[in-house]
Amino acid sequence: MNPSRSTPRRRRDARLAALVGVGALLVSGVAALAGPTPASALDNDLALTPPMGWNSWNQVRCYDLNEDVVKDAADAIAATGMAEAGYEYVVVDDCWQGGRGADGVLFSHPERFPSGMKALGEYIHSKGLKFGIYGSPGSKTCANRWDSYPILGLGSLGHERIDAQTYEEWGVDYLKYDWCDADVNDGLTHQAAFAVMRDELARLDRPIVYGISEYGNTQPWTWASDVANLWRTTQDIAPNWGSVLGIIDSQAGLADFAGPGGWNDPDMLQVGNGAMTIEENRSHFGMWAMLAAPLFAGTDLTALPSETLEIITNPEVIAVDQDPLGQQAHRLRHSTDSQVWARPLAGGDIAVALMNTGDSTRRITTSVDEVGGAGAYVVRSLWERTDLYNTTAGIWAEVPAHGTALLRLTPGTSENVPSALGVSGELTARPGVSARMPVTVTNGDDTPATDVSLAFEATPGVTMPASVVVGDVAARGRATVEVEVRLADDFAGRVEVPVRIISGEGEYSGALTVTALLTGDVYVSDLPWTGASNGFGPPERDRANGEEGAADGPLITLDGTTYDKGVGTNPEARIPFRLSGQCAGLHAVIGIDDDVAARARAGGITPRSTFEVYADGRQVFYTEFEQGRDEPTAIEVDIAGADLVELRNGLVGEPGDPDQRSWFAWTDWADAHVSCEVAEPVVEIGVSPAATTSGWHAGPATITLTGTGALEYSLDDDWLAYSEPVRLTDDGEYLVRARAATNGRVAETTTEVRIDSTPPDVALTADADEAVVTAADAGSGLARLEYTLAGEATVLDLAGEGDVSHMVDLSGLGGGVHPMSVTVADRTGHEATATIEVTVDPSGSVDDGANGSQSSGDNDSTGSEGAGDATGSEDAAGSDTSAGPARPERPASGEAAGADAAGSTPATGGASGLPATGRTWPPVAALSALLLGAGCALTVRRRVRS
Ligand code: GLA
């Protein structure tokens, strides 16, 4: 055996050698990589969830493989609970073979498998498990090459039918069919060769799960669902974190190619092998579950440490892997330190993985929104198998170095866990200029959150305070604070700023979004790319494609014209970048770089590629370009309003042979730039109903804001997020401010709203010589005073006076009882009325009591009061019997002023249908007391005499 075998460099590298080496021979070898699409589809109804089991390779590799190892594994699966957890297939990998007999039938290695494969299959079946075996489509198996396995002729080439029949006879349930250079050794093409065995298996009576392996070299996810139940997407996994992480990274973007019956296979598990930490093992297993990957343990199951067994039998993690929806996780976000992945599960649940690729514990956050949810969820930790919190917004976990928090979100809320406080805030700001970001804390709980503060995680390129105090947030309420944010001069794109929400009741997490304002023409090569991919090497900024590392390509040159700026790619390429809706057009000159022309000619190849532009997932531009046939072309593509824009280059088949697809094209997006027009923010304030002609509203008014982007309003010093019309109910004068923020610019407008829902105050009294009308209106002011005495009406226009006293000369009145009533109206039309009866004795003088020296009850002047909340004091009301303030329509509740002012005196009916009381004259001084006691400001500013 050769334990020091290094990870093989496979076909991808051979393509590269072909390209770099310019050889026609190698190039035609490349052309041979692509074969015709197999005619029929795989239709075996197997592997509706990813297969699970054990495979010998990662445990014992080649020469240590024997039937006892396999039986031990089967025993252990049955004994440890692994079978209950779902592990089913016991797969004997390479090196089981002893050779082929004269009849062409394979036989097992006589020393290591003396009982033969049929017996081994029976043993495995006797344990209630299924039997898997290894084969190859060419002449050799991989162990021939990499482990110097000395027995030849073990591949199925030319023996496909007999091998399939042999497998059936042995009771095989699963075939791993491994490429092993069948193109180089035997001139085979992948799809066709794998389809041969697919068709042979289909002829059998026995269902056999069919897994193929060509290490992802021909992007099998694009074609293999017609061929196999699973297809390897990567080179061989090694038992170390670097290998595991590299594979995880390479699976981003493959999610939509897999599903029930056809799975991406990122290779078998190394959990329990090498020197990976428990967290690394969890990340490995948990991410395989997120990836809906086949789960094949590859470690010694007879000596499993309990922590390893716990990881690989965790039922809740396995349930994610085996979820019947079969939707593999998408990577939503990644940086050098963390990654966020999510996958929807059957029944509306969502699985979320927060992976810490950094070297120290960190809190990783995402949101319900980002993971594709809506509404409230219970967040459960699948490693701890406990519910953590309810959330409608933030999702987070403290994740140890190289660990992965696996969370399951279930719609609804749980009473057993706290409800998270949520935080939200978005800002698009011009780099280098300070801006204010409204940040809102939402409390979804039924109890208040106290002493809330926010701590912002330091984020490169973003300057903001370390923390702000929010204060208390009411139950089911929200509170908004403003935070000053400044983006670095060279900041581009968009970042999430993680936030800790700290309250007296707990600590929660969320994130804010900060986006750089884009103005004018911005080069695509100057924007951050969110997860770009390319054929050879990385896609290039301001250069044509290179082959290995960054910036190793020449300057972009199309038909002799060199461009300083642009993007250099090689199909298949994807260049996604975010514009947050700020740009209108994408401009570029597209073509295939001169650099590749000579080499392609020498190799007899015609470089071709598609050029495609996607705006928010929708294809908005497509063309096929062929070097030599097509001229470099200036394009202008409408991407107005798009957030995520993606440039793509795809493989194009040869005319008449679409499967002969050449990757041999250095595709240029020369001078690629986006034109970003900045839309000015707009905001307007609507007020309804309209004010009266006085400019005042006679009752409550409703404010409605319309405009662009996030709208806010303020009635005092605080700015509040505007989400729905705001009703102003209290009397007063409001300065309503509103603002809208779009693209880092702010528009502000104001309007005044004045509300007077309260009728004026009025009081009427008399002495021997004169009656005194006192009226006041603290809101819109007095418009009119009208009094009637001895059947004669007098109207005075008051034109907005705040308060008046008006004396009416009584000296001319004859003897008898004279009713007098007075009505005042304010400028919004509210009225108040007071009445008295002036009794003049036959001698012609007003009763003594009217002189103010009397206050007791035998006089017959009558006061009346309007209804409302004039809460005159008992004292004043009880002892004074003049016409007190009449406030018939005050909106707030309160004791009826009439009853209040009337004391025990019986009502006799009065003006406006309100109770009137027969009373003695009050002293004039007591009138003031009455008015003030009724809550009225009696400030005599002017006296009017008539
Ligand atoms: C290849 C496969 C491995 C294993 C070996 C056997 O390397 O990728 O999984 O099957 O062959 O030789």
Coordinates of C-alpha atoms in Angstrom, one line a residue, residues 565-790:
K565 CA -10.2 48.7 -17.6
G566 CA -12.5 45.7 -17.9
V567 CA -13.1 42.2 -16.7
G568 CA -11.3 39.2 -18.1
T569 CA -13.0 35.8 -17.8
N570 CA -13.0 32.3 -19.2
P571 CA -16.2 30.3 -19.5
E572 CA -17.9 29.2 -17.5
A573 CA -17.7 32.4 -15.6
R574 CA -20.0 34.3 -13.3
I575 CA -19.2 37.9 -12.1
P576 CA -22.0 38.9 -9.7
F577 CA -22.0 42.4 -8.2
R578 CA -24.5 44.5 -6.3
L579 CA -25.8 47.9 -7.4
S580 CA -28.6 48.3 -4.9
G581 CA -30.8 49.7 -7.6
Q582 CA -28.7 52.7 -8.1
C583 CA -27.6 52.3 -11.7
A584 CA -29.3 52.4 -15.1
G585 CA -27.1 50.9 -17.7
L586 CA -24.2 48.4 -18.2
H587 CA -21.7 49.3 -20.9
A588 CA -18.9 47.2 -22.3
V589 CA -17.1 46.1 -25.4
I590 CA -17.3 42.3 -25.6
G591 CA -15.1 40.0 -27.4
I592 CA -12.5 37.2 -27.1
D593 CA -9.0 38.5 -26.3
D594 CA -6.3 38.6 -28.9
D595 CA -4.1 36.8 -26.5
V596 CA -5.8 33.5 -27.1
A597 CA -6.2 33.8 -30.9
A598 CA -2.8 32.5 -32.0
R599 CA -2.8 29.6 -29.5
A600 CA -6.3 28.6 -30.6
R601 CA -5.3 28.7 -34.2
A602 CA -2.3 26.5 -33.5
G603 CA -4.6 24.1 -31.7
G604 CA -7.2 24.1 -34.4
I605 CA -9.7 25.5 -32.1
T606 CA -12.3 28.2 -32.6
P607 CA -12.8 30.1 -29.4
R608 CA -16.5 30.7 -28.7
S609 CA -18.5 31.8 -25.7
T610 CA -21.7 33.2 -24.6
F611 CA -21.9 36.7 -23.2
E612 CA -24.8 37.0 -20.8
V613 CA -26.1 39.6 -18.4
Y614 CA -28.5 38.9 -15.6
A615 CA -30.3 41.5 -13.6
D616 CA -31.8 40.2 -10.3
G617 CA -31.8 36.7 -11.8
R618 CA -33.4 37.6 -15.1
Q619 CA -31.5 37.3 -18.3
V620 CA -31.4 40.8 -19.9
F621 CA -28.7 40.2 -22.5
Y622 CA -27.4 37.1 -24.4
T623 CA -25.2 36.7 -27.4
E624 CA -22.9 34.0 -28.7
F625 CA -19.5 35.2 -29.8
E626 CA -17.0 33.5 -32.0
Q627 CA -13.5 34.8 -32.5
G628 CA -12.8 35.5 -36.1
R629 CA -16.4 35.5 -37.1
D630 CA -17.6 38.3 -34.8
E631 CA -16.2 41.8 -34.2
P632 CA -15.7 43.1 -30.7
T633 CA -19.0 44.8 -30.0
A634 CA -20.0 47.7 -27.7
I635 CA -23.1 46.8 -25.7
E636 CA -25.4 48.8 -23.6
V637 CA -27.7 46.8 -21.4
D638 CA -30.6 48.1 -19.4
I639 CA -30.2 47.2 -15.8
A640 CA -32.2 50.0 -14.2
G641 CA -33.2 49.4 -10.7
A642 CA -31.4 46.0 -10.4
D643 CA -29.7 45.1 -7.2
L644 CA -27.7 42.0 -8.2
V645 CA -26.2 42.1 -11.6
E646 CA -24.2 39.2 -13.0
L647 CA -22.0 38.9 -16.1
R648 CA -21.8 35.4 -17.3
N649 CA -19.8 33.5 -20.0
G650 CA -21.0 30.1 -20.9
L651 CA -19.6 27.3 -23.1
V652 CA -20.8 27.1 -26.7
G653 CA -20.8 23.9 -28.7
E654 CA -19.4 23.5 -32.1
P655 CA -21.8 24.1 -35.0
G656 CA -23.5 20.8 -35.7
D657 CA -22.1 19.2 -32.5
P658 CA -23.4 21.1 -29.5
D659 CA -21.6 18.7 -27.1
Q660 CA -18.2 19.7 -28.4
R661 CA -18.0 22.7 -26.2
S662 CA -14.7 24.5 -25.9
W663 CA -13.7 26.3 -22.8
F664 CA -10.8 27.8 -24.9
A665 CA -11.9 31.4 -24.9
W666 CA -10.4 34.4 -23.0
T667 CA -13.6 36.4 -22.8
D668 CA -13.3 40.1 -22.3
W669 CA -15.8 42.6 -20.9
A670 CA -13.6 45.5 -22.0
D671 CA -14.3 48.9 -20.4
A672 CA -17.2 47.3 -18.5
H673 CA -18.9 50.0 -16.4
V674 CA -22.3 50.8 -15.0
S675 CA -23.8 54.3 -15.3
C676 CA -25.4 55.3 -12.0
E677 CA -27.9 58.1 -12.0
V678 CA -28.7 59.3 -8.6
A679 CA -32.4 59.7 -8.1
E680 CA -33.2 62.6 -5.8
P681 CA -35.3 61.7 -2.8
V682 CA -38.9 63.2 -2.7
V683 CA -41.2 63.6 0.2
E684 CA -44.6 65.2 0.6
I685 CA -46.9 65.7 3.6
G686 CA -50.6 65.3 3.1
V687 CA -53.1 66.5 5.8
S688 CA -56.7 65.4 6.0
P689 CA -59.3 66.7 6.3
A690 CA -58.5 70.1 5.0
A691 CA -58.2 72.9 7.5
T692 CA -61.0 75.5 7.9
T693 CA -60.6 78.8 6.2
S694 CA -59.0 80.1 9.4
G695 CA -56.1 77.7 8.8
W696 CA -57.1 75.7 11.8
H697 CA -58.6 72.2 12.0
A698 CA -61.9 71.9 13.9
G699 CA -60.9 68.4 15.0
P700 CA -58.2 65.7 14.7
A701 CA -56.2 65.6 11.5
T702 CA -54.3 62.8 9.8
I703 CA -50.8 63.1 8.4
T704 CA -49.9 61.0 5.4
L705 CA -46.4 60.9 4.0
T706 CA -45.5 60.0 0.4
G707 CA -42.0 59.8 -1.1
T708 CA -39.0 57.7 -2.0
G709 CA -37.1 55.4 0.1
A710 CA -37.3 55.3 3.9
L711 CA -39.7 58.0 5.2
E712 CA -39.5 59.6 8.6
Y713 CA -41.4 62.2 10.4
S714 CA -41.0 64.4 13.5
L715 CA -43.4 66.3 15.7
D716 CA -40.8 67.5 18.1
D717 CA -37.1 66.7 18.2
D718 CA -37.3 63.0 17.6
W719 CA -37.4 61.5 14.1
L720 CA -39.6 58.4 13.8
A721 CA -39.8 55.9 11.0
Y722 CA -43.0 56.4 9.1
S723 CA -45.0 53.3 8.3
E724 CA -48.6 54.4 8.4
P725 CA -50.7 57.6 8.6
V726 CA -50.3 59.5 11.8
R727 CA -53.4 60.9 13.6
L728 CA -53.0 64.2 15.5
T729 CA -55.8 64.4 18.1
D730 CA -54.7 66.9 20.7
D731 CA -55.4 70.6 20.4
G732 CA -52.3 72.6 19.6
E733 CA -50.0 73.9 16.9
Y734 CA -47.8 71.3 15.3
L735 CA -44.8 71.7 13.1
V736 CA -44.8 68.5 11.1
R737 CA -41.4 67.6 9.6
A738 CA -40.9 64.8 7.1
R739 CA -37.9 63.5 5.3
A740 CA -36.9 60.9 2.8
A741 CA -33.5 59.4 2.3
T742 CA -32.6 57.8 -1.0
N743 CA -29.1 57.2 -2.4
G744 CA -27.5 59.0 0.4
R745 CA -29.4 62.2 -0.2
V746 CA -32.1 63.5 2.1
A747 CA -35.1 65.6 1.2
E748 CA -37.0 67.4 4.0
T749 CA -40.3 69.3 4.1
T750 CA -42.5 70.8 6.8
T751 CA -46.0 71.9 7.3
E752 CA -48.0 73.4 10.1
V753 CA -51.1 71.7 11.5
R754 CA -53.2 73.6 14.0
I755 CA -56.0 71.9 15.8
D756 CA -58.7 73.5 17.8
S757 CA -61.4 71.0 18.8
T758 CA -62.5 73.0 21.8
P759 CA -65.3 75.6 22.0
P760 CA -64.5 78.9 23.5
D761 CA -65.1 79.8 27.1
V762 CA -67.8 82.3 27.9
A763 CA -69.2 83.8 31.1
L764 CA -71.8 86.4 31.7
T765 CA -72.5 88.4 34.8
A766 CA -74.2 91.7 35.7
D767 CA -74.3 94.3 38.4
A768 CA -76.4 97.4 38.8
D769 CA -75.1 99.2 35.8
E770 CA -73.7 96.7 33.4
A771 CA -73.5 93.1 32.3
V772 CA -70.1 91.8 31.6
V773 CA -69.4 89.1 29.0
T774 CA -66.0 87.5 29.3
A775 CA -64.9 85.1 26.6
A776 CA -61.7 83.4 25.6
D777 CA -60.5 80.8 23.1
A778 CA -57.0 79.5 23.5
G779 CA -56.9 77.9 20.1
S780 CA -58.0 79.5 16.9
G781 CA -59.2 82.6 18.6
L782 CA -62.6 84.2 18.9
A783 CA -64.5 85.0 15.7
R784 CA -67.8 86.4 16.9
L785 CA -69.7 87.5 20.0
E786 CA -73.5 87.8 19.8
Y787 CA -75.8 88.8 22.6
T788 CA -79.5 89.3 22.9
L789 CA -81.0 91.6 25.5
A790 CA -84.6 92.8 25.7

